[in-house]
Structures are given as structure tokens and as C-alpha cells.
């Protein structure tokens, strides 16, 4: 499953009514092989952007996957 397919899977499982007022931005880094993604949740919709990093997010940590 590609990262895009996984993010689409997550997006269709968002409850739009419950997440309507939520705002969140995530930076996801899959390393050299998988690339970087920016996930944005706003107005009950989860969007993803490949090869992007949210510079203005107030994140304490970036998410990443370490492969041995």
C-alpha cells in the first residue's frame, strides 16, 4: 500500500461532522525511500500533499518511520 493510498484510507474514515471544527497539521517523513508528506485536517476533511513540509505548524515532534 502506497502512502497516498493509506492517507486516502484515513481520510474516508474521518467523521466529518465530529471533525468539522478540528484543525491539525502533521508532517510525516518516511525517509529517503518514502518521501515527506504534509497532512492537514480542516473542516472535517483530511488532505495530504507529497514532498511538502508544514513550516508554520506548531509541532513539537515530526512523525517518522525508522526501518532497520
CSV table of C-alpha atoms in Angstrom, one decimal:
chain,number,residue,atom,x,y,z
A,1,UNK,CA,0.0,0.0,0.0
A,2,UNK,CA,1.5,3.3,-1.0
A,3,UNK,CA,1.5,6.3,1.4
A,4,UNK,CA,-1.1,8.0,-0.8
A,5,UNK,CA,-3.4,5.1,-0.5
A,6,UNK,CA,-3.0,4.9,3.2
A,7,UNK,CA,-3.8,8.6,3.6
A,8,UNK,CA,-6.8,8.2,1.4
A,9,UNK,CA,-7.9,5.3,3.6
A,10,UNK,CA,-7.6,7.5,6.7
A,11,UNK,CA,-9.5,10.4,5.0
A,12,UNK,CA,-12.5,8.3,4.2
A,13,UNK,CA,-12.7,7.2,7.8
A,14,UNK,CA,-12.9,10.7,9.2
A,15,UNK,CA,-16.3,11.6,10.7
A,16,UNK,CA,-16.8,14.9,9.0
A,17,UNK,CA,-19.4,16.1,11.5
A,18,UNK,CA,-17.3,15.3,14.5
A,19,UNK,CA,-14.1,16.6,13.0
A,20,UNK,CA,-15.7,19.7,11.5
A,21,UNK,CA,-14.3,22.2,14.0
A,22,UNK,CA,-10.9,20.5,14.3
A,23,UNK,CA,-7.7,21.8,12.8
A,24,UNK,CA,-4.5,19.8,12.7
A,25,UNK,CA,-1.3,19.7,10.6
A,26,UNK,CA,1.1,16.8,10.6
A,27,UNK,CA,4.5,16.3,9.0
A,28,UNK,CA,5.1,12.6,8.1
A,29,UNK,CA,8.6,11.5,7.0
A,30,UNK,CA,9.0,8.0,5.6
A,31,UNK,CA,12.8,8.6,5.0
A,32,UNK,CA,14.7,8.6,1.7
A,33,UNK,CA,12.6,5.9,0.1
A,34,UNK,CA,9.2,7.0,1.1
A,35,UNK,CA,9.3,10.8,1.0
A,36,UNK,CA,7.7,13.5,3.1
A,37,UNK,CA,4.1,14.4,3.4
A,38,UNK,CA,2.0,17.1,4.9
A,39,UNK,CA,-1.4,16.1,6.3
A,40,UNK,CA,-3.9,18.8,7.0
A,41,UNK,CA,-7.2,18.3,8.8
A,42,UNK,CA,-9.6,21.2,8.4
A,43,UNK,CA,-13.4,21.5,8.0
A,44,UNK,CA,-13.8,17.7,8.5
A,45,UNK,CA,-11.5,16.9,5.5
A,46,UNK,CA,-8.1,15.3,5.6
A,47,UNK,CA,-5.8,16.3,2.8
A,48,UNK,CA,-2.3,15.1,2.0
A,49,UNK,CA,0.5,16.7,0.0
A,50,UNK,CA,3.5,14.8,-1.2
A,51,UNK,CA,7.0,16.3,-0.9
A,52,UNK,CA,5.8,19.0,1.4
A,53,UNK,CA,6.5,20.1,5.0
A,54,UNK,CA,4.4,22.4,7.1
A,55,UNK,CA,6.8,25.1,8.1
A,56,UNK,CA,4.3,27.1,10.1
A,57,UNK,CA,2.9,24.3,12.2
A,58,UNK,CA,3.3,24.5,15.9
A,59,UNK,CA,4.5,20.9,16.2
A,60,UNK,CA,6.6,19.5,19.0
A,61,UNK,CA,7.5,16.5,17.0
A,62,UNK,CA,7.5,15.2,13.4
A,63,UNK,CA,6.3,11.7,12.8
A,64,UNK,CA,8.6,9.3,11.1
A,65,UNK,CA,9.1,5.6,10.4
A,66,UNK,CA,12.6,4.1,11.0
A,67,UNK,CA,13.3,1.0,9.0
A,68,UNK,CA,16.2,-1.3,10.0
